[in-house]
Amino acid sequence: MSSGAIIRKDAAERARANLDNYAWTRHDFSWARARSWLGGLPHGHGLNIGYEAVDRHALSARRDRVALRFPASGRAPAELTYTDLHRATNRFANLLGDLGVRLDERVFVLLDATPESYVAALATTRFGAVLATLPAGRAAEAPRCVAASEPALVVTSPELYDRYLAPVRSHLPAVRHVLLAGDVDDLGAALHKMPADFTVPPTAPQWPAMVHFTAGTRGRVSGVVHPHEAIVAQVASATYALDLHDDDTLAVSVPAGRLTHTAYGMIAPLARGITVAVEAGPAAFPRDKRVSVWYAPAGPLNRLAGDGLTHLLPPSLRLIVAEGGGLLPGTVAGSRSSLGHTVHDTWWQTETGAILISNYAGLDVRPGAMGLPLPGVRAAVVRRRGPGRIETIATPDVVGELAIRAGWPSMFQGYLDDPARTAECFADGWYLTDDLVSRDADGYYWSAGRRPVTRPPGPR
């Protein structure tokens, strides 16, 4: 099944990795243990994504560590420490309250990976409102997504607003405020007037935190809702699949507004207290020479491996992880010679909220394999047997549908205002992914394409 020889990890690679013995780690792991890696809100007031990513470090010895490092440009600041991020998100959270945004309302962020986008997103979660977001490159979909999410506030650039939202503003009655961020912005002026102190209110782990828009497997663009507890799986997967350590600098080469960027370019690394090297946009390679872990889409990795441009990679780089989907087995098989590092593939969906299947820094890699389930995740190959019924396929190397046992912390709460579609995704306590896979005798999963799905009529 493999398109190349197994890539063996040496003793040094295994010794450094957070996961070097899969069986033992799975046996010892629990989601309760992963929750203990986080602080939780003071006085037992729940769990909040923004508090874990910002407050916990700004109020600790990490306060002066660089949280976000932006590409060199004419705009300041180039770096934000955890203290800087705390103050900036305090002001933004106070602005939300000043504008009358309620804790159960949504804030829509449509921006590239700028300081304003990080501050707005993290402040929204700290405030207790629900972050809704979309990549700026998909701004043509913004009118439909804003209408569906009904935000009280939209944060975007003057250019994107004038082109995509201003013409339909009269059809977006829920939007009470628009804040524009740019070289000359009304956002900066509004924030300057706000107090620099803010206390995160109580938020339960299952309180909705985020809405990300995806076409999913059914071809319909829908908002996917995740709770604050999603951070538990995102941090666990960043610890194991991205192998993050306290001294790492992480680069994630995907656009802001995608869940990949929110989860792994913002929430998980900041919750771990490390430095994120922010990419100006999807790049062929990390431009920050201090990057040690690179999480990248398959396309750039396939091209970079084919071109053999290893000299472009940062000298500090120690680990390359692929976002999943489209990674060529040959890229993995030849990655040590072409890139100087083994490429580790992953699998997840917007609906899963976090990486659930992965190849790991401390384990051997089988080129072409999706990998092994994350500790705490129970996966299976199944066959549908009618509405709400499935049959598990235990025989190795037989193709069926990938299913994930429901209940992992980052499992989506549902599609926005579409409970019927949400219900269709579950059967017998399993989430059905629509992805076809096989599982070999050693438990590695292998992609076999997508399950044919009859798409409903109507606009896509």
GROMACS .gro file of C-alpha atoms in nm:
model
  460
    1MET     CA    1   0.000   0.000   0.000
    2SER     CA    2   0.294   0.231   0.067
    3SER     CA    3   0.447   0.412  -0.231
    4GLY     CA    4   0.792   0.401  -0.071
    5ALA     CA    5   0.996   0.242   0.200
    6ILE     CA    6   0.902   0.318   0.559
    7ILE     CA    7   1.088   0.624   0.687
    8ARG     CA    8   1.254   0.520   1.011
    9LYS     CA    9   1.309   0.768   1.293
   10ASP     CA   10   1.643   0.759   1.475
   11ALA     CA   11   1.696   0.764   1.850
   12ALA     CA   12   1.748   1.141   1.863
   13GLU     CA   13   1.421   1.212   1.678
   14ARG     CA   14   1.231   0.979   1.909
   15ALA     CA   15   1.389   1.121   2.223
   16ARG     CA   16   1.291   1.480   2.139
   17ALA     CA   17   0.934   1.400   2.030
   18ASN     CA   18   0.631   1.447   2.254
   19LEU     CA   19   0.499   1.113   2.128
   20ASP     CA   20   0.753   0.835   2.078
   21ASN     CA   21   0.561   0.531   2.203
   22TYR     CA   22   0.214   0.524   2.049
   23ALA     CA   23   0.067   0.236   2.251
   24TRP     CA   24   0.179   0.375   2.587
   25THR     CA   25   0.067   0.727   2.507
   26ARG     CA   26  -0.281   0.611   2.403
   27HIS     CA   27  -0.307   0.397   2.716
   28ASP     CA   28  -0.210   0.682   2.950
   29PHE     CA   29  -0.396   0.961   2.770
   30SER     CA   30  -0.739   1.099   2.858
   31TRP     CA   31  -0.920   1.417   2.758
   32ALA     CA   32  -0.936   1.504   3.128
   33ARG     CA   33  -0.558   1.493   3.135
   34ALA     CA   34  -0.541   1.720   2.828
   35ARG     CA   35  -0.777   1.966   3.000
   36SER     CA   36  -0.534   1.980   3.291
   37TRP     CA   37  -0.271   2.125   3.054
   38LEU     CA   38  -0.486   2.439   3.045
   39GLY     CA   39  -0.553   2.681   3.329
   40GLY     CA   40  -0.929   2.729   3.313
   41LEU     CA   41  -1.088   3.054   3.419
   42PRO     CA   42  -1.013   3.168   3.774
   43HIS     CA   43  -1.247   3.057   4.054
   44GLY     CA   44  -1.381   2.770   3.844
   45HIS     CA   45  -1.569   3.001   3.608
   46GLY     CA   46  -1.531   2.775   3.307
   47LEU     CA   47  -1.305   2.764   3.004
   48ASN     CA   48  -1.229   3.042   2.757
   49ILE     CA   49  -1.016   3.018   2.444
   50GLY     CA   50  -0.894   3.376   2.462
   51TYR     CA   51  -0.802   3.352   2.829
   52GLU     CA   52  -0.589   3.042   2.763
   53ALA     CA   53  -0.419   3.204   2.464
   54VAL     CA   54  -0.357   3.548   2.615
   55ASP     CA   55  -0.427   3.610   2.986
   56ARG     CA   56  -0.261   3.296   3.119
   57HIS     CA   57   0.075   3.396   2.971
   58ALA     CA   58   0.046   3.774   3.008
   59LEU     CA   59   0.002   3.717   3.382
   60SER     CA   60   0.300   3.480   3.405
   61ALA     CA   61   0.674   3.472   3.351
   62ARG     CA   62   0.606   3.449   2.975
   63ARG     CA   63   0.461   3.800   2.967
   64ASP     CA   64   0.755   3.946   2.773
   65ARG     CA   65   0.789   3.660   2.528
   66VAL     CA   66   0.701   3.741   2.166
   67ALA     CA   67   0.359   3.596   2.091
   68LEU     CA   68   0.323   3.715   1.729
   69ARG     CA   69   0.598   3.816   1.490
   70PHE     CA   70   0.479   3.982   1.168
   71PRO     CA   71   0.663   4.023   0.837
   72ALA     CA   72   0.874   4.336   0.809
   73SER     CA   73   0.672   4.623   0.667
   74GLY     CA   74   0.619   4.992   0.703
   75ARG     CA   75   0.355   4.934   0.969
   76ALA     CA   76   0.433   4.889   1.338
   77PRO     CA   77   0.448   4.687   1.550
   78ALA     CA   78   0.648   4.405   1.395
   79GLU     CA   79   0.613   4.202   1.716
   80LEU     CA   80   0.353   4.165   1.988
   81THR     CA   81   0.452   4.018   2.324
   82TYR     CA   82   0.194   3.842   2.537
   83THR     CA   83   0.169   4.162   2.742
   84ASP     CA   84   0.111   4.367   2.426
   85LEU     CA   85  -0.153   4.121   2.309
   86HIS     CA   86  -0.323   4.132   2.646
   87ARG     CA   87  -0.352   4.511   2.645
   88ALA     CA   88  -0.467   4.527   2.283
   89THR     CA   89  -0.735   4.261   2.328
   90ASN     CA   90  -0.846   4.428   2.652
   91ARG     CA   91  -0.914   4.747   2.459
   92PHE     CA   92  -1.097   4.561   2.183
   93ALA     CA   93  -1.309   4.366   2.432
   94ASN     CA   94  -1.402   4.693   2.604
   95LEU     CA   95  -1.492   4.836   2.263
   96LEU     CA   96  -1.730   4.544   2.205
   97GLY     CA   97  -1.902   4.623   2.531
   98ASP     CA   98  -1.911   4.995   2.452
   99LEU     CA   99  -2.082   4.919   2.121
  100GLY     CA  100  -2.345   4.711   2.295
  101VAL     CA  101  -2.237   4.370   2.165
  102ARG     CA  102  -2.386   4.093   2.380
  103LEU     CA  103  -2.219   3.770   2.485
  104ASP     CA  104  -2.452   3.562   2.270
  105GLU     CA  105  -2.390   3.769   1.955
  106ARG     CA  106  -2.139   3.715   1.675
  107VAL     CA  107  -1.850   3.928   1.554
  108PHE     CA  108  -1.748   3.871   1.191
  109VAL     CA  109  -1.379   3.922   1.104
  110LEU     CA  110  -1.285   3.951   0.736
  111LEU     CA  111  -0.915   4.043   0.726
  112ASP     CA  112  -0.579   3.910   0.617
  113ALA     CA  113  -0.327   3.802   0.884
  114THR     CA  114  -0.270   4.148   1.029
  115PRO     CA  115  -0.228   4.249   1.394
  116GLU     CA  116  -0.588   4.374   1.384
  117SER     CA  117  -0.720   4.033   1.278
  118TYR     CA  118  -0.550   3.855   1.568
  119VAL     CA  119  -0.657   4.117   1.820
  120ALA     CA  120  -1.018   4.117   1.698
  121ALA     CA  121  -1.043   3.737   1.698
  122LEU     CA  122  -0.886   3.682   2.039
  123ALA     CA  123  -1.071   3.973   2.198
  124THR     CA  124  -1.402   3.838   2.070
  125THR     CA  125  -1.345   3.502   2.238
  126ARG     CA  126  -1.220   3.672   2.557
  127PHE     CA  127  -1.532   3.890   2.561
  128GLY     CA  128  -1.750   3.581   2.532
  129ALA     CA  129  -1.904   3.667   2.196
  130VAL     CA  130  -1.883   3.425   1.902
  131LEU     CA  131  -1.613   3.473   1.640
  132ALA     CA  132  -1.729   3.426   1.282
  133THR     CA  133  -1.462   3.448   1.015
  134LEU     CA  134  -1.384   3.401   0.649
  135PRO     CA  135  -1.056   3.434   0.454
  136ALA     CA  136  -1.017   3.766   0.275
  137GLY     CA  137  -0.946   3.567  -0.042
  138ARG     CA  138  -1.301   3.433  -0.025
  139ALA     CA  139  -1.455   3.775   0.029
  140ALA     CA  140  -1.694   3.721  -0.263
  141GLU     CA  141  -1.877   3.479  -0.032
  142ALA     CA  142  -1.893   3.737   0.248
  143PRO     CA  143  -2.246   3.869   0.180
  144ARG     CA  144  -2.394   3.520   0.210
  145CYS     CA  145  -2.180   3.424   0.511
  146VAL     CA  146  -2.247   3.750   0.696
  147ALA     CA  147  -2.619   3.713   0.628
  148ALA     CA  148  -2.612   3.355   0.760
  149SER     CA  149  -2.416   3.436   1.076
  150GLU     CA  150  -2.608   3.758   1.155
  151PRO     CA  151  -2.322   3.933   1.337
  152ALA     CA  152  -2.373   4.243   1.544
  153LEU     CA  153  -2.034   4.373   1.429
  154VAL     CA  154  -1.815   4.330   1.121
  155VAL     CA  155  -1.440   4.402   1.124
  156THR     CA  156  -1.287   4.431   0.779
  157SER     CA  157  -1.077   4.653   0.554
  158PRO     CA  158  -1.212   4.957   0.367
  159GLU     CA  159  -1.142   4.785   0.036
  160LEU     CA  160  -1.327   4.463   0.121
  161TYR     CA  161  -1.617   4.652   0.274
  162ASP     CA  162  -1.662   4.886  -0.024
  163ARG     CA  163  -1.644   4.603  -0.275
  164TYR     CA  164  -1.841   4.325  -0.109
  165LEU     CA  165  -2.049   4.446   0.186
  166ALA     CA  166  -2.143   4.808   0.125
  167PRO     CA  167  -2.359   4.718  -0.181
  168VAL     CA  168  -2.566   4.474   0.029
  169ARG     CA  169  -2.559   4.653   0.365
  170SER     CA  170  -2.933   4.718   0.354
  171HIS     CA  171  -2.987   4.341   0.336
  172LEU     CA  172  -2.784   4.275   0.653
  173PRO     CA  173  -3.017   4.410   0.924
  174ALA     CA  174  -2.838   4.228   1.209
  175VAL     CA  175  -2.515   4.423   1.146
  176ARG     CA  176  -2.527   4.724   1.379
  177HIS     CA  177  -2.162   4.828   1.349
  178VAL     CA  178  -1.875   4.805   1.099
  179LEU     CA  179  -1.515   4.874   1.202
  180LEU     CA  180  -1.262   4.937   0.926
  181ALA     CA  181  -0.896   4.847   0.972
  182GLY     CA  182  -0.623   4.978   0.747
  183ASP     CA  183  -0.351   5.237   0.712
  184VAL     CA  184  -0.609   5.501   0.797
  185ASP     CA  185  -0.875   5.335   1.006
  186ASP     CA  186  -1.159   5.409   1.243
  187LEU     CA  187  -1.073   5.093   1.440
  188GLY     CA  188  -0.748   5.237   1.575
  189ALA     CA  189  -0.916   5.560   1.681
  190ALA     CA  190  -1.196   5.373   1.857
  191LEU     CA  191  -0.953   5.143   2.041
  192HIS     CA  192  -0.741   5.434   2.158
  193LYS     CA  193  -1.035   5.560   2.365
  194MET     CA  194  -1.091   5.230   2.543
  195PRO     CA  195  -0.957   5.126   2.887
  196ALA     CA  196  -0.663   4.883   2.887
  197ASP     CA  197  -0.810   4.661   3.164
  198PHE     CA  198  -1.065   4.384   3.109
  199THR     CA  199  -1.173   4.074   3.301
  200VAL     CA  200  -1.284   3.770   3.102
  201PRO     CA  201  -1.640   3.677   3.208
  202PRO     CA  202  -1.747   3.321   3.296
  203THR     CA  203  -1.784   3.103   2.984
  204ALA     CA  204  -1.882   2.738   3.002
  205PRO     CA  205  -1.673   2.488   2.799
  206GLN     CA  206  -1.970   2.423   2.568
  207TRP     CA  207  -2.041   2.794   2.513
  208PRO     CA  208  -2.018   2.860   2.135
  209ALA     CA  209  -1.688   3.024   2.048
  210MET     CA  210  -1.634   3.011   1.671
  211VAL     CA  211  -1.810   2.980   1.336
  212HIS     CA  212  -1.604   2.888   1.029
  213PHE     CA  213  -1.752   2.852   0.684
  214THR     CA  214  -1.684   2.547   0.471
  215ALA     CA  215  -1.834   2.373   0.172
  216GLY     CA  216  -1.769   2.045   0.349
  217THR     CA  217  -1.829   1.718   0.174
  218ARG     CA  218  -2.181   1.801   0.059
  219GLY     CA  219  -2.101   2.103  -0.157
  220ARG     CA  220  -2.307   2.349   0.047
  221VAL     CA  221  -2.128   2.639   0.216
  222SER     CA  222  -2.230   2.631   0.580
  223GLY     CA  223  -2.116   2.777   0.907
  224VAL     CA  224  -1.966   2.519   1.139
  225VAL     CA  225  -1.996   2.599   1.511
  226HIS     CA  226  -1.734   2.499   1.771
  227PRO     CA  227  -1.734   2.556   2.149
  228HIS     CA  228  -1.461   2.690   2.376
  229GLU     CA  229  -1.378   2.331   2.470
  230ALA     CA  230  -1.238   2.284   2.118
  231ILE     CA  231  -0.914   2.427   2.254
  232VAL     CA  232  -0.856   2.103   2.447
  233ALA     CA  233  -0.825   1.895   2.129
  234GLN     CA  234  -0.645   2.173   1.944
  235VAL     CA  235  -0.373   2.196   2.209
  236ALA     CA  236  -0.347   1.816   2.236
  237SER     CA  237  -0.312   1.778   1.860
  238ALA     CA  238  -0.059   2.062   1.845
  239THR     CA  239   0.138   1.884   2.117
  240TYR     CA  240   0.140   1.549   1.938
  241ALA     CA  241   0.082   1.611   1.565
  242LEU     CA  242   0.278   1.938   1.545
  243ASP     CA  243   0.512   1.826   1.825
  244LEU     CA  244   0.525   2.177   1.972
  245HIS     CA  245   0.782   2.246   2.244
  246ASP     CA  246   0.827   2.553   2.462
  247ASP     CA  247   1.121   2.681   2.254
  248ASP     CA  248   0.953   2.647   1.914
  249THR     CA  249   0.855   2.914   1.664
  250LEU     CA  250   0.564   2.801   1.447
  251ALA     CA  251   0.467   2.914   1.097
  252VAL     CA  252   0.130   2.817   0.946
  253SER     CA  253   0.109   2.892   0.574
  254VAL     CA  254  -0.267   2.918   0.527
  255PRO     CA  255  -0.488   3.227   0.499
  256ALA     CA  256  -0.631   3.391   0.808
  257GLY     CA  257  -1.000   3.312   0.844
  258ARG     CA  258  -0.967   2.941   0.780
  259LEU     CA  259  -1.008   2.710   1.079
  260THR     CA  260  -0.656   2.578   1.015
  261HIS     CA  261  -0.523   2.927   1.077
  262THR     CA  262  -0.750   2.995   1.375
  263ALA     CA  263  -0.672   2.664   1.545
  264TYR     CA  264  -0.302   2.624   1.462
  265GLY     CA  265  -0.188   2.970   1.360
  266MET     CA  266  -0.342   3.130   1.666
  267ILE     CA  267  -0.522   2.933   1.940
  268ALA     CA  268  -0.306   2.624   1.998
  269PRO     CA  269   0.043   2.780   1.975
  270LEU     CA  270  -0.056   3.080   2.184
  271ALA     CA  271  -0.218   2.854   2.442
  272ARG     CA  272   0.117   2.671   2.450
  273GLY     CA  273   0.290   3.007   2.508
  274ILE     CA  274   0.521   2.990   2.207
  275THR     CA  275   0.596   3.236   1.925
  276VAL     CA  276   0.396   3.240   1.601
  277ALA     CA  277   0.574   3.369   1.291
  278VAL     CA  278   0.287   3.520   1.095
  279GLU     CA  279   0.302   3.468   0.721
  280ALA     CA  280   0.205   3.759   0.496
  281GLY     CA  281   0.007   3.510   0.288
  282PRO     CA  282   0.029   3.151   0.166
  283ALA     CA  283   0.396   3.109   0.082
  284ALA     CA  284   0.616   2.847  -0.079
  285PHE     CA  285   0.833   2.843   0.232
  286PRO     CA  286   0.854   3.023   0.571
  287ARG     CA  287   1.023   3.361   0.539
  288ASP     CA  288   1.105   3.396   0.908
  289LYS     CA  289   1.447   3.238   0.959
  290ARG     CA  290   1.369   3.147   1.322
  291VAL     CA  291   1.087   2.906   1.235
  292SER     CA  292   1.135   2.557   1.378
  293VAL     CA  293   0.797   2.397   1.295
  294TRP     CA  294   0.620   2.456   0.965
  295TYR     CA  295   0.257   2.354   0.906
  296ALA     CA  296   0.180   2.391   0.536
  297PRO     CA  297  -0.075   2.291   0.271
  298ALA     CA  298   0.010   2.001   0.045
  299GLY     CA  299   0.045   2.212  -0.271
  300PRO     CA  300   0.346   2.421  -0.164
  301LEU     CA  301   0.514   2.112  -0.019
  302ASN     CA  302   0.468   1.915  -0.341
  303ARG     CA  303   0.612   2.202  -0.544
  304LEU     CA  304   0.898   2.273  -0.309
  305ALA     CA  305   0.999   1.907  -0.297
  306GLY     CA  306   0.982   1.885  -0.676
  307ASP     CA  307   1.200   2.194  -0.720
  308GLY     CA  308   1.455   2.079  -0.465
  309LEU     CA  309   1.488   2.428  -0.315
  310THR     CA  310   1.598   2.307   0.027
  311HIS     CA  311   1.824   2.611   0.071
  312LEU     CA  312   1.517   2.833   0.098
  313LEU     CA  313   1.402   2.669   0.422
  314PRO     CA  314   1.499   2.828   0.755
  315PRO     CA  315   1.815   2.680   0.907
  316SER     CA  316   1.631   2.643   1.239
  317LEU     CA  317   1.357   2.425   1.087
  318ARG     CA  318   1.323   2.082   1.251
  319LEU     CA  319   0.973   1.961   1.155
  320ILE     CA  320   0.742   1.987   0.853
  321VAL     CA  321   0.375   1.890   0.886
  322ALA     CA  322   0.127   1.883   0.597
  323GLU     CA  323  -0.225   2.015   0.636
  324GLY     CA  324  -0.369   1.704   0.472
  325GLY     CA  325  -0.537   1.644   0.138
  326GLY     CA  326  -0.342   1.638  -0.187
  327LEU     CA  327  -0.002   1.549  -0.046
  328LEU     CA  328   0.173   1.323  -0.296
  329PRO     CA  329   0.311   1.000  -0.150
  330GLY     CA  330   0.627   1.063  -0.348
  331THR     CA  331   0.670   1.397  -0.171
  332VAL     CA  332   0.679   1.213   0.162
  333ALA     CA  333   0.894   0.925   0.036
  334GLY     CA  334   1.162   1.158  -0.096
  335SER     CA  335   1.122   1.442   0.154
  336ARG     CA  336   1.441   1.376   0.348
  337SER     CA  337   1.652   1.414   0.037
  338SER     CA  338   1.445   1.688  -0.132
  339LEU     CA  339   1.360   1.899   0.174
  340GLY     CA  340   1.604   1.779   0.435
  341HIS     CA  341   1.314   1.682   0.662
  342THR     CA  342   1.043   1.416   0.667
  343VAL     CA  343   0.700   1.553   0.577
  344HIS     CA  344   0.430   1.433   0.819
  345ASP     CA  345   0.078   1.415   0.678
  346THR     CA  346  -0.237   1.480   0.881
  347TRP     CA  347  -0.613   1.437   0.847
  348TRP     CA  348  -0.902   1.644   0.979
  349GLN     CA  349  -1.204   1.842   0.867
  350THR     CA  350  -1.360   2.172   0.963
  351GLU     CA  351  -1.626   1.966   1.139
  352THR     CA  352  -1.369   1.783   1.354
  353GLY     CA  353  -1.222   2.110   1.481
  354ALA     CA  354  -0.872   1.966   1.523
  355ILE     CA  355  -0.628   1.718   1.368
  356LEU     CA  356  -0.759   1.369   1.451
  357ILE     CA  357  -0.528   1.142   1.246
  358SER     CA  358  -0.160   1.212   1.196
  359ASN     CA  359   0.192   1.096   1.139
  360TYR     CA  360   0.412   1.184   1.436
  361ALA     CA  361   0.762   1.326   1.479
  362GLY     CA  362   0.868   1.038   1.704
  363LEU     CA  363   0.721   0.752   1.498
  364ASP     CA  364   0.813   0.591   1.168
  365VAL     CA  365   0.628   0.728   0.864
  366ARG     CA  366   0.463   0.521   0.592
  367PRO     CA  367   0.456   0.737   0.276
  368GLY     CA  368   0.099   0.778   0.155
  369ALA     CA  369  -0.063   0.699   0.491
  370MET     CA  370  -0.284   0.948   0.672
  371GLY     CA  371  -0.134   0.813   0.993
  372LEU     CA  372  -0.265   0.694   1.329
  373PRO     CA  373  -0.552   0.841   1.534
  374LEU     CA  374  -0.463   1.104   1.789
  375PRO     CA  375  -0.453   0.972   2.146
  376GLY     CA  376  -0.808   0.999   2.280
  377VAL     CA  377  -0.962   0.965   1.934
  378ARG     CA  378  -1.143   0.646   1.838
  379ALA     CA  379  -1.164   0.594   1.461
  380ALA     CA  380  -1.314   0.310   1.257
  381VAL     CA  381  -1.383   0.199   0.901
  382VAL     CA  382  -1.757   0.151   0.857
  383ARG     CA  383  -2.027   0.070   0.606
  384ARG     CA  384  -2.366   0.245   0.611
  385ARG     CA  385  -2.663   0.013   0.664
  386GLY     CA  386  -2.952   0.255   0.632
  387PRO     CA  387  -3.055   0.575   0.809
  388GLY     CA  388  -2.880   0.602   1.144
  389ARG     CA  389  -2.717   0.259   1.117
  390ILE     CA  390  -2.362   0.149   1.042
  391GLU     CA  391  -2.155  -0.168   1.039
  392THR     CA  392  -1.790  -0.166   1.150
  393ILE     CA  393  -1.538  -0.323   0.910
  394ALA     CA  394  -1.274  -0.504   1.112
  395THR     CA  395  -1.087  -0.672   0.826
  396PRO     CA  396  -0.764  -0.487   0.736
  397ASP     CA  397  -0.719  -0.321   0.396
  398VAL     CA  398  -1.093  -0.310   0.315
  399VAL     CA  399  -1.224   0.025   0.193
  400GLY     CA  400  -1.509   0.184   0.383
  401GLU     CA  401  -1.609   0.518   0.529
  402LEU     CA  402  -1.401   0.681   0.800
  403ALA     CA  403  -1.602   0.730   1.119
  404ILE     CA  404  -1.498   0.901   1.445
  405ARG     CA  405  -1.659   0.811   1.776
  406ALA     CA  406  -1.853   1.116   1.892
  407GLY     CA  407  -1.748   1.308   2.200
  408TRP     CA  408  -1.398   1.444   2.132
  409PRO     CA  409  -1.366   1.802   2.266
  410SER     CA  410  -1.347   1.983   1.931
  411MET     CA  411  -1.642   1.803   1.772
  412PHE     CA  412  -1.858   2.061   1.599
  413GLN     CA  413  -2.183   2.155   1.767
  414GLY     CA  414  -2.362   2.168   1.436
  415TYR     CA  415  -2.409   2.350   1.110
  416LEU     CA  416  -2.541   2.701   1.157
  417ASP     CA  417  -2.922   2.689   1.154
  418ASP     CA  418  -2.924   2.347   0.985
  419PRO     CA  419  -3.003   2.077   1.245
  420ALA     CA  420  -3.123   1.832   0.981
  421ARG     CA  421  -2.790   1.837   0.801
  422THR     CA  422  -2.610   1.804   1.135
  423ALA     CA  423  -2.816   1.496   1.225
  424GLU     CA  424  -2.729   1.333   0.891
  425CYS     CA  425  -2.361   1.328   0.993
  426PHE     CA  426  -2.413   1.093   1.288
  427ALA     CA  427  -2.515   0.729   1.323
  428ASP     CA  428  -2.496   0.491   1.618
  429GLY     CA  429  -2.282   0.743   1.811
  430TRP     CA  430  -2.029   0.792   1.529
  431TYR     CA  431  -1.952   1.097   1.317
  432LEU     CA  432  -1.954   0.993   0.950
  433THR     CA  433  -1.693   1.184   0.753
  434ASP     CA  434  -1.787   1.097   0.391
  435ASP     CA  435  -1.415   1.015   0.342
  436LEU     CA  436  -1.331   0.668   0.215
  437VAL     CA  437  -1.035   0.496   0.379
  438SER     CA  438  -0.880   0.162   0.459
  439ARG     CA  439  -0.690   0.062   0.772
  440ASP     CA  440  -0.389  -0.167   0.755
  441ALA     CA  441  -0.306  -0.442   1.003
  442ASP     CA  442  -0.096  -0.199   1.211
  443GLY     CA  443  -0.374   0.057   1.246
  444TYR     CA  444  -0.253   0.311   0.989
  445TYR     CA  445  -0.528   0.480   0.786
  446TRP     CA  446  -0.502   0.527   0.409
  447SER     CA  447  -0.715   0.760   0.200
  448ALA     CA  448  -0.932   0.610  -0.074
  449GLY     CA  449  -1.116   0.922  -0.193
  450ARG     CA  450  -1.461   1.054  -0.113
  451ARG     CA  451  -1.791   0.873  -0.070
  452PRO     CA  452  -2.026   0.960  -0.358
  453VAL     CA  453  -2.291   1.193  -0.224
  454THR     CA  454  -2.606   1.307  -0.401
  455ARG     CA  455  -2.607   1.683  -0.367
  456PRO     CA  456  -2.938   1.853  -0.292
  457PRO     CA  457  -3.083   2.100  -0.537
  458GLY     CA  458  -3.027   2.469  -0.490
  459PRO     CA  459  -2.740   2.716  -0.494
  460ARG     CA  460  -2.392   2.593  -0.392
   0.00000   0.00000   0.00000
